[in-house]
XYZ file of C-alpha atoms in Angstrom:
621
model
C -0.255 -0.198 -0.153
C 1.236 3.384 -0.728
C 2.519 5.729 2.006
C 0.186 8.361 0.886
C -3.314 7.130 1.249
C -2.108 5.387 4.642
C -1.355 9.113 6.079
C -4.488 10.465 4.824
C -6.305 7.680 6.632
C -4.428 8.416 9.914
C -5.024 11.478 9.525
C -8.709 11.298 8.671
C -9.023 8.992 12.026
C -6.946 11.530 13.918
C -9.230 14.371 12.763
C -12.317 12.130 13.488
C -10.876 11.312 16.992
C -10.917 15.275 17.524
C -14.333 15.619 16.348
C -15.625 12.922 19.080
C -14.153 14.599 21.725
C -15.267 17.765 21.189
C -18.898 16.408 21.038
C -18.211 14.557 24.463
C -17.144 17.886 25.922
C -20.142 19.591 24.398
C -22.148 16.800 25.583
C -20.976 17.390 29.334
C -21.635 21.365 29.268
C -25.232 20.174 27.586
C -25.704 17.498 30.734
C -24.922 20.584 33.112
C -27.471 23.022 31.439
C -30.114 19.824 31.433
C -29.755 19.320 34.534
C -30.747 23.036 35.461
C -34.171 23.061 33.599
C -36.368 19.876 32.669
C -39.274 21.582 30.744
C -40.084 22.497 27.105
C -39.591 25.914 25.690
C -40.296 27.477 22.142
C -38.363 30.590 23.169
C -35.451 31.700 20.492
C -31.852 30.965 20.740
C -29.115 32.490 19.324
C -27.516 32.359 16.041
C -24.152 31.107 17.286
C -26.173 27.864 18.338
C -27.640 27.541 15.263
C -24.696 27.876 13.198
C -22.968 25.632 15.756
C -25.938 23.093 14.795
C -25.373 23.193 11.283
C -21.959 23.176 11.476
C -22.039 19.489 13.664
C -24.321 18.343 11.062
C -22.032 18.939 8.193
C -19.343 17.268 10.050
C -21.525 14.420 11.056
C -22.386 14.142 7.216
C -18.678 14.398 6.432
C -17.653 11.479 8.887
C -20.554 9.604 7.482
C -19.254 9.775 4.208
C -15.625 9.243 5.014
C -16.833 6.070 7.148
C -18.675 4.999 4.035
C -15.953 5.656 1.874
C -13.667 3.615 4.603
C -15.806 0.692 4.603
C -15.840 0.710 0.736
C -11.969 0.693 0.809
C -11.993 -2.047 3.296
C -14.768 -4.270 1.337
C -12.197 -3.776 -1.869
C -9.639 -4.855 0.303
C -10.984 -7.938 1.111
C -11.986 -8.413 -2.270
C -8.191 -7.842 -3.446
C -7.251 -10.377 -0.812
C -9.795 -12.990 -1.929
C -8.599 -12.280 -5.289
C -4.768 -12.992 -4.126
C -5.739 -16.177 -2.095
C -7.767 -17.687 -5.174
C -4.514 -16.774 -6.886
C -2.251 -18.116 -4.633
C -4.494 -21.020 -4.524
C -4.295 -21.647 -8.491
C -0.519 -21.176 -8.040
C -0.484 -23.928 -5.687
C -2.757 -26.039 -8.014
C -0.382 -25.444 -10.793
C 2.733 -25.988 -8.620
C 1.272 -29.437 -7.920
C 0.288 -28.848 -4.215
C 1.546 -31.165 -1.403
C 2.711 -33.529 -4.408
C 5.495 -30.904 -6.162
C 8.430 -32.801 -4.213
C 6.682 -36.507 -5.689
C 6.492 -34.944 -8.910
C 10.200 -33.658 -9.044
C 11.454 -37.098 -7.530
C 9.404 -39.328 -10.471
C 10.871 -36.774 -12.611
C 14.538 -36.742 -11.642
C 13.843 -40.886 -11.459
C 12.714 -40.761 -15.050
C 15.476 -38.546 -16.183
C 18.072 -40.949 -14.438
C 16.344 -43.953 -16.014
C 16.984 -42.300 -19.648
C 20.745 -41.887 -18.269
C 20.772 -45.739 -17.391
C 19.287 -46.561 -20.775
C 21.402 -44.528 -22.653
C 24.456 -45.652 -21.048
C 23.313 -49.403 -21.604
C 22.309 -48.375 -25.561
C 26.496 -46.962 -25.684
C 27.380 -50.152 -23.945
C 25.177 -52.527 -26.536
C 26.690 -50.504 -29.377
C 30.541 -51.280 -28.132
C 29.269 -54.740 -27.672
C 27.528 -54.635 -31.175
C 30.958 -52.719 -32.957
C 33.152 -55.933 -30.695
C 30.772 -58.108 -31.979
C 31.260 -56.982 -35.742
C 35.060 -56.828 -35.238
C 34.916 -60.521 -34.322
C 32.599 -61.187 -37.277
C 34.793 -58.850 -39.541
C 38.077 -60.683 -38.209
C 36.521 -64.194 -39.092
C 35.132 -63.225 -42.300
C 38.490 -61.943 -43.338
C 40.193 -65.126 -41.900
C 37.358 -67.582 -43.652
C 38.086 -65.395 -47.244
C 42.137 -65.566 -46.689
C 41.113 -69.574 -45.648
C 39.212 -69.790 -49.004
C 41.475 -68.161 -51.196
C 44.569 -69.722 -50.005
C 42.281 -73.374 -50.817
C 41.151 -71.217 -53.862
C 45.154 -70.989 -54.842
C 45.807 -74.315 -53.851
C 43.040 -76.312 -55.699
C 43.941 -73.903 -58.841
C 47.770 -74.639 -58.722
C 46.500 -78.332 -58.352
C 44.203 -78.203 -61.700
C 46.866 -76.745 -63.302
C 49.560 -78.892 -62.279
C 47.149 -81.986 -63.285
C 46.232 -79.906 -66.188
C 49.863 -79.811 -66.972
C 50.455 -83.702 -66.231
C 47.548 -84.535 -68.409
C 49.444 -82.667 -71.150
C 52.678 -83.826 -70.661
C 50.803 -87.599 -70.596
C 48.820 -86.325 -73.577
C 52.258 -85.195 -75.776
C 54.223 -88.501 -74.262
C 51.387 -90.536 -75.523
C 51.406 -89.022 -78.791
C 54.688 -89.048 -78.748
C 54.677 -92.618 -77.961
C 52.371 -93.494 -81.018
C 54.629 -91.452 -82.783
C 57.278 -93.743 -81.966
C 55.310 -96.903 -82.110
C 54.271 -95.832 -85.684
C 57.761 -95.432 -86.801
C 58.806 -98.351 -84.914
C 56.112 -99.970 -86.703
C 57.455 -98.847 -90.259
C 60.928 -99.163 -89.550
C 60.490 -103.095 -88.896
C 59.208 -103.652 -92.129
C 61.805 -101.924 -93.815
C 64.975 -102.179 -91.670
C 66.674 -104.779 -90.115
C 65.003 -106.589 -87.042
C 67.754 -105.904 -84.352
C 67.078 -102.210 -84.814
C 63.457 -102.693 -84.023
C 64.049 -103.955 -80.771
C 65.155 -100.682 -78.457
C 62.312 -98.357 -79.495
C 59.868 -100.748 -78.131
C 61.599 -100.814 -75.190
C 61.866 -97.233 -74.411
C 58.230 -96.751 -75.180
C 57.469 -99.061 -72.434
C 58.971 -97.322 -69.906
C 57.558 -94.146 -71.221
C 54.359 -95.470 -70.985
C 55.212 -96.724 -67.157
C 56.067 -93.469 -66.035
C 53.002 -91.496 -67.479
C 50.715 -94.185 -65.561
C 52.516 -93.318 -62.386
C 52.236 -89.569 -62.921
C 48.694 -89.984 -63.483
C 48.126 -92.396 -60.015
C 49.774 -89.321 -58.294
C 47.364 -87.179 -60.023
C 44.505 -89.066 -58.960
C 45.420 -89.536 -55.610
C 46.208 -85.852 -54.823
C 42.373 -84.899 -56.539
C 41.116 -87.704 -54.368
C 42.909 -86.089 -51.290
C 41.387 -82.673 -52.421
C 38.195 -84.354 -52.923
C 38.214 -85.703 -49.198
C 39.447 -82.836 -47.924
C 36.656 -80.721 -49.103
C 34.048 -83.228 -49.151
C 33.189 -82.610 -52.952
C 32.034 -85.916 -54.913
C 33.770 -84.603 -58.084
C 35.428 -81.170 -59.683
C 31.880 -79.956 -60.186
C 30.819 -80.175 -56.662
C 34.101 -78.410 -55.610
C 33.702 -75.411 -57.773
C 29.780 -75.378 -56.579
C 31.467 -75.491 -52.845
C 34.102 -72.612 -53.873
C 30.917 -70.623 -55.200
C 28.850 -70.955 -51.999
C 31.758 -70.032 -50.095
C 32.421 -66.801 -51.684
C 28.541 -65.823 -51.492
C 28.613 -66.583 -47.914
C 31.817 -64.274 -47.787
C 29.683 -61.775 -49.453
C 26.833 -62.123 -47.056
C 29.233 -61.466 -44.148
C 30.396 -58.323 -45.261
C 27.109 -57.563 -46.041
C 26.355 -58.177 -42.625
C 29.103 -56.604 -40.902
C 27.893 -53.387 -43.018
C 24.457 -53.227 -41.599
C 25.888 -53.870 -38.225
C 28.251 -51.102 -38.573
C 25.608 -48.644 -39.623
C 22.933 -49.680 -37.100
C 25.864 -49.234 -34.389
C 26.463 -45.834 -35.846
C 22.602 -44.881 -35.376
C 22.473 -46.417 -32.276
C 25.453 -44.156 -30.844
C 23.370 -40.784 -32.919
C 20.486 -41.959 -30.360
C 22.028 -42.035 -27.607
C 23.809 -38.637 -28.342
C 20.160 -37.490 -29.007
C 18.830 -38.552 -26.103
C 21.574 -37.437 -23.820
C 21.137 -33.999 -25.061
C 17.365 -34.408 -24.517
C 18.299 -35.476 -20.841
C 20.176 -32.277 -20.447
C 17.814 -30.083 -21.565
C 14.764 -31.236 -19.731
C 16.909 -31.332 -16.699
C 17.736 -27.460 -17.477
C 14.269 -26.566 -18.220
C 12.894 -28.437 -14.937
C 15.344 -26.465 -13.238
C 14.565 -23.340 -14.798
C 10.729 -23.821 -14.192
C 11.378 -25.219 -10.699
C 13.613 -21.263 -10.244
C 10.362 -19.784 -11.736
C 7.933 -21.190 -9.328
C 9.746 -20.877 -6.666
C 10.311 -16.964 -7.526
C 6.643 -16.214 -8.384
C 5.542 -18.481 -4.988
C 7.796 -16.041 -2.913
C 6.488 -12.814 -4.537
C 3.227 -13.972 -4.369
C 3.833 -14.919 -0.641
C 5.004 -11.620 0.483
C 2.039 -9.704 -1.455
C -0.409 -11.810 0.404
C 1.428 -11.124 3.982
C 1.490 -7.509 2.602
C -2.176 -7.673 2.102
C -3.142 -9.629 5.128
C -1.271 -7.293 6.975
C -3.232 -3.995 5.716
C -6.391 -5.743 6.018
C -5.561 -6.531 9.560
C -4.580 -2.415 9.837
C -7.844 -2.102 8.384
C -10.026 -4.394 10.364
C -8.346 -3.111 13.406
C -8.935 0.758 12.534
C -12.929 -0.364 11.425
C -13.026 -1.947 14.547
C -11.755 0.976 16.578
C -14.475 2.939 14.621
C -17.164 0.668 15.533
C -16.279 1.139 19.123
C -16.021 4.666 18.755
C -19.394 4.776 17.535
C -21.011 1.857 20.091
C -19.691 4.886 22.852
C -21.602 7.223 20.793
C -24.485 5.742 20.845
C -24.575 4.525 24.463
C -24.082 8.371 25.420
C -26.801 9.539 22.910
C -29.164 6.838 24.356
C -27.986 7.957 27.890
C -28.791 11.621 27.271
C -31.746 10.711 25.329
C -33.373 9.902 28.574
C -32.147 12.252 30.676
C -32.956 14.996 28.181
C -36.614 13.908 27.956
C -36.646 13.319 23.891
C -38.054 10.251 24.820
C -41.987 11.302 23.342
C -44.833 9.541 21.757
C -43.933 12.214 18.576
C -40.726 11.081 18.629
C -41.371 7.355 18.846
C -43.961 7.549 16.180
C -41.095 9.407 13.866
C -37.883 7.289 14.982
C -39.478 4.224 16.422
C -38.857 2.793 20.255
C -35.828 0.742 19.132
C -33.376 3.174 20.001
C -30.463 4.764 18.230
C -28.810 2.796 15.295
C -25.799 3.492 13.200
C -28.517 4.069 10.252
C -30.355 6.959 12.568
C -27.829 8.085 14.447
C -27.694 11.390 12.751
C -31.616 11.851 13.093
C -31.569 11.073 16.813
C -28.943 13.178 17.070
C -30.786 16.286 15.553
C -33.705 15.532 17.810
C -31.289 16.037 20.765
C -30.064 19.026 19.430
C -33.018 20.154 19.124
C -34.148 19.312 22.669
C -31.093 20.891 23.871
C -31.784 24.137 22.198
C -35.243 23.920 24.282
C -33.916 23.359 27.332
C -31.575 26.374 26.549
C -34.154 28.895 25.813
C -36.088 27.760 29.071
C -33.077 28.419 31.396
C -32.577 31.894 29.622
C -36.530 32.318 30.116
C -36.124 31.382 33.627
C -33.182 33.541 34.428
C -34.743 36.530 32.667
C -37.879 35.949 35.289
C -35.816 36.135 38.106
C -35.474 39.725 37.944
C -34.140 42.800 36.208
C -31.184 42.547 37.438
C -30.203 39.298 35.091
C -31.035 40.683 31.837
C -27.573 41.113 31.032
C -26.740 37.844 32.020
C -29.745 36.858 29.818
C -27.887 38.814 26.931
C -24.709 37.281 27.174
C -26.730 33.873 27.051
C -28.429 34.448 23.387
C -25.475 36.850 22.440
C -23.124 35.084 19.614
C -19.511 34.926 20.154
C -17.812 37.897 19.937
C -14.612 38.922 18.352
C -11.312 38.160 20.720
C -9.971 41.508 22.382
C -13.614 43.394 22.140
C -14.784 42.958 25.411
C -18.575 43.359 23.869
C -21.043 40.668 23.192
C -22.272 40.526 19.679
C -25.687 41.612 18.889
C -28.250 38.957 19.736
C -30.600 37.826 16.959
C -34.023 35.773 17.196
C -34.042 32.433 15.569
C -37.253 30.033 16.028
C -35.692 26.399 16.649
C -37.571 23.156 15.719
C -39.419 21.811 18.481
C -40.245 17.919 19.691
C -43.624 19.103 21.019
C -46.511 19.763 18.492
C -46.845 23.786 18.392
C -50.028 25.460 19.131
C -52.422 26.117 16.459
C -51.389 29.760 16.422
C -47.977 29.260 16.018
C -48.414 26.536 13.181
C -50.980 28.826 11.292
C -47.849 31.599 11.974
C -45.496 29.274 10.430
C -47.806 28.148 7.366
C -48.283 32.177 6.525
C -44.193 32.759 6.733
C -43.306 29.760 4.735
C -46.123 30.806 2.069
C -45.319 34.497 1.677
C -41.734 35.001 2.883
C -39.781 34.494 -0.303
C -42.214 34.574 -2.748
C -41.786 31.377 -4.246
C -44.698 29.030 -2.577
C -44.497 26.058 -0.729
C -41.509 23.889 -1.212
C -42.220 20.299 -3.220
C -40.699 17.900 -0.965
C -41.219 14.789 -3.143
C -38.655 16.383 -5.795
C -35.163 15.387 -5.182
C -32.641 18.544 -4.396
C -29.244 18.930 -6.103
C -26.730 20.915 -4.053
C -27.934 24.132 -6.226
C -31.810 23.940 -4.953
C -30.427 23.170 -1.340
C -28.668 25.967 -1.194
C -31.221 28.086 -2.738
C -33.590 26.886 0.304
C -31.493 27.187 3.076
C -31.200 31.057 2.035
C -34.527 31.746 1.767
C -34.866 29.839 5.568
C -32.279 32.182 6.878
C -33.650 35.449 4.881
C -37.218 34.121 6.666
C -35.930 33.857 10.078
C -33.268 36.306 10.702
C -32.723 39.820 9.451
C -28.986 39.391 9.969
C -29.098 36.956 7.644
C -29.452 39.169 4.901
C -25.690 38.929 3.264
C -25.980 35.087 1.507
C -23.466 32.373 2.654
C -20.646 31.701 0.535
C -21.779 29.398 -2.585
C -20.485 26.262 -2.913
C -17.281 26.051 -5.182
C -19.085 23.934 -7.982
C -21.895 26.507 -8.386
C -20.006 29.702 -8.370
C -19.883 31.930 -11.480
C -23.141 30.243 -12.837
C -21.007 26.717 -13.509
C -22.215 23.625 -12.542
C -18.471 21.316 -13.659
C -19.286 18.290 -15.216
C -22.882 18.275 -14.689
C -25.579 19.386 -16.047
C -28.389 18.922 -13.183
C -32.209 19.967 -14.470
C -33.236 19.054 -11.452
C -33.957 22.085 -9.671
C -35.400 24.020 -12.614
C -37.409 21.493 -14.346
C -37.317 20.597 -18.217
C -36.530 24.119 -20.231
C -39.245 24.082 -22.668
C -39.921 26.733 -24.642
C -43.548 25.866 -25.477
C -45.427 25.582 -28.582
C -45.460 29.134 -30.361
C -41.669 29.364 -29.628
C -39.401 27.756 -32.851
C -42.031 26.493 -34.730
C -39.206 26.627 -37.467
C -37.030 24.114 -35.039
C -36.949 20.347 -35.698
C -35.328 17.888 -32.886
C -33.544 14.779 -34.501
C -33.217 12.335 -31.941
C -30.427 9.902 -32.643
C -29.263 6.426 -31.137
C -26.728 3.835 -32.387
C -29.103 1.359 -33.907
C -29.762 -2.436 -33.840
C -30.545 -5.248 -35.584
C -33.372 -5.779 -33.271
C -36.714 -4.168 -34.124
C -37.660 -4.182 -30.253
C -34.418 -2.001 -29.656
C -35.241 0.709 -32.255
C -39.002 0.954 -31.448
C -37.830 2.194 -28.006
C -36.421 5.213 -29.342
C -39.846 5.670 -31.081
C -41.380 5.344 -27.450
C -39.012 7.915 -26.114
C -39.682 10.312 -29.139
C -43.606 10.491 -28.536
C -42.956 11.180 -25.114
C -40.421 14.138 -25.555
C -43.203 14.828 -28.500
C -45.439 15.149 -25.466
C -43.654 16.378 -22.754
C -42.238 19.259 -24.388
C -45.446 20.229 -26.892
C -42.834 19.849 -29.916
C -44.221 19.065 -33.112
C -41.146 18.509 -35.324
C -39.500 15.692 -33.483
C -37.733 12.655 -35.655
C -36.014 9.923 -34.919
C -32.665 8.385 -36.834
C -30.604 5.662 -36.203
C -26.631 6.275 -36.676
C -26.182 3.001 -38.444
C -27.882 -0.742 -38.836
C -31.277 0.576 -39.117
C -33.490 2.991 -40.962
C -34.303 5.826 -40.731
C -30.782 7.186 -41.036
C -29.957 10.783 -39.864
C -29.894 11.929 -43.756
C -33.174 10.934 -43.886
C -34.668 12.326 -40.973
C -33.041 15.733 -42.012
C -34.781 15.395 -45.128
C -38.253 14.874 -43.532
C -37.508 17.884 -41.408
C -36.588 20.247 -44.218
C -39.616 18.755 -46.224
C -42.099 19.871 -43.166
C -40.473 23.634 -43.099
C -37.728 23.477 -40.444
C -35.285 26.201 -40.475
C -33.059 24.803 -37.947
C -32.924 21.235 -36.806
C -31.035 20.260 -33.312
C -29.474 16.565 -33.465
C -30.199 15.270 -29.935
C -27.419 12.048 -29.322
C -29.106 9.619 -27.383
C -25.948 8.465 -25.753
C -24.823 8.463 -22.160
C -21.000 9.845 -22.752
C -18.518 11.805 -25.049
C -17.486 9.219 -27.300
C -16.229 8.857 -30.869
C -19.385 8.553 -31.954
C -20.520 11.904 -30.572
C -17.049 13.371 -31.404
C -16.576 12.106 -35.063
C -19.083 9.800 -36.570
C -22.166 11.855 -35.724
C -20.967 15.329 -36.700
C -19.619 13.654 -40.033
C -23.198 12.042 -41.097
C -24.636 15.548 -40.298
C -22.250 17.464 -41.740
C -22.934 14.961 -45.093
C -26.795 15.642 -44.771
C -26.689 19.499 -44.410
C -24.797 19.356 -47.607
C -27.848 18.146 -49.321
C -29.919 21.057 -47.320
C -27.773 24.505 -48.076
C -30.551 26.146 -46.713
C -30.928 24.332 -43.346
C -29.049 24.739 -40.532
C -28.001 21.923 -38.965
C -26.546 21.590 -35.137
C -25.353 18.801 -32.779
C -26.271 18.677 -29.230
C -24.345 17.358 -25.854
C -25.196 13.919 -24.944
C -26.835 12.890 -21.745
C -23.834 13.260 -20.048
C -23.913 13.010 -15.938
C -26.838 14.153 -14.066
C -27.901 13.708 -10.398
C -31.163 12.631 -11.730
C -29.469 9.816 -13.426
C -28.211 8.952 -9.843
C -31.799 8.308 -8.914
C -32.698 6.634 -11.842
C -30.037 3.879 -11.639
C -30.869 3.811 -7.460
C -34.257 3.168 -8.461
C -33.501 0.328 -10.441
C -31.273 -1.249 -8.033
C -33.973 -1.045 -5.575
C -36.573 -2.572 -7.910
C -34.156 -5.277 -8.513
C -33.160 -6.291 -4.989
C -36.765 -7.618 -4.182
C -36.899 -9.590 -7.067
C -32.918 -10.851 -6.377
C -33.975 -12.487 -2.894
């Protein structure tokens, strides 16, 4: 809470306490004077007493207004406190309340679980990489073994082919030799044919041995590989190469999967770190907001406690004042049947406290007048004392009492018939204004005029008028445009016959809303006795402002006053309606169009709203 309003509130309570002390002192003096006489009197009192009564009444009104303002402020603070408490509760619900720690622990467990999963994924990736490395090494070894076997087999096959070629060549040579031998045996000596035959036999035996060796080696290869023949051996070699290629593809897939697992583990670690940072930031923000709200709540609760203490103090002062008033009420003899019929027999309450104070003031004036009359009746020597009692306070240092005036105070007893008729005649003929209409509500200006007339009737010394209120000086009324005191300013039927009035509202798509303006125009026409009254809607409905102005021009009007049926001076009043009126006037150059002020703020509007509130309360209950 700001320091300035708090200082003003403290000053207000200090002044209120001082005023209550002054009232208590005045009540003590009145008690001493009341004990002297307990009879009713209608003798005149002094102007100083009347002025003091008026001042006390004004002070009591001011105190009541300030007490009401303080109560309104206290209610406002209670509403703000309730709103802050609701906001704190909402913040607590948003933070999780008592389960916030459990939620935080669960979040931390989730983060740790994600970390363990990431570590497990990393370990799996490493194991997969190790297995892939082992598979690759095994595949390399198998490929090397297969290549070595293939090379050995190729060498064996090549060696076998070479052996077969050599055997075939030897066989061909043997055949050639045999052929030559046969030919030689036919044409040469027999002794020369024996030697080639023995040489060919030896060559054939060597070739057969070599073939047997190659066959044995090939059989060993077939036995080692498990193949049945050369074709099966070749198919086995091709199948081994296919297996090697598949192993290489599997190793590549395992490497790719390991890389993907590593990337996923890195992303997961990043997400875990980001989630941890976000959770820490959110916790810090929530703690800061909670601390701020708790501080504001504590300050508001302290302020509310202070206001409650002040309210209790004011209520206690009012209670003491009410108790003192009840005691003085009985001792002063104000508890009469007429007063009970007016104020009731329940005693003073907070609502009727000012009325009881007013009756007590009247009774005090009567007792004072009775005491003065008794002093005067005691003898000629008491005249000076009576004049001193009736005279107003004199200027300091003058040594003389002011001139006494005659004031007729109100009374709590029924006046005699003669006094009643005299009072009626005074009220009817003193100011020439006739009887006041008590049913009509009064604003400040009307109340000021009535007080001036009342003072002029009762006191010749009141010829000098009281100072006018600030908002009524220089003929001004400030923001208020009141017509409560003077009625409606009508000009009659014969005046301004060429004047037309156009009532303009916003306009609505609902027909019922537009008909309300028609009903108001009819009421305005009957009340003011004006003949040229048209209606127009600014937008959304017909007739428009241009149509209404055209109808006024066709009816013979020379001047058109566009009266907005609006409450405040908004954009429609300052911009839209003047622009539409200017556009309509451009079509009728000889016609003068002006825009009136909106309804504005008026005391009659306060009475109307209060009546609506009073009418709503029974239905709401």
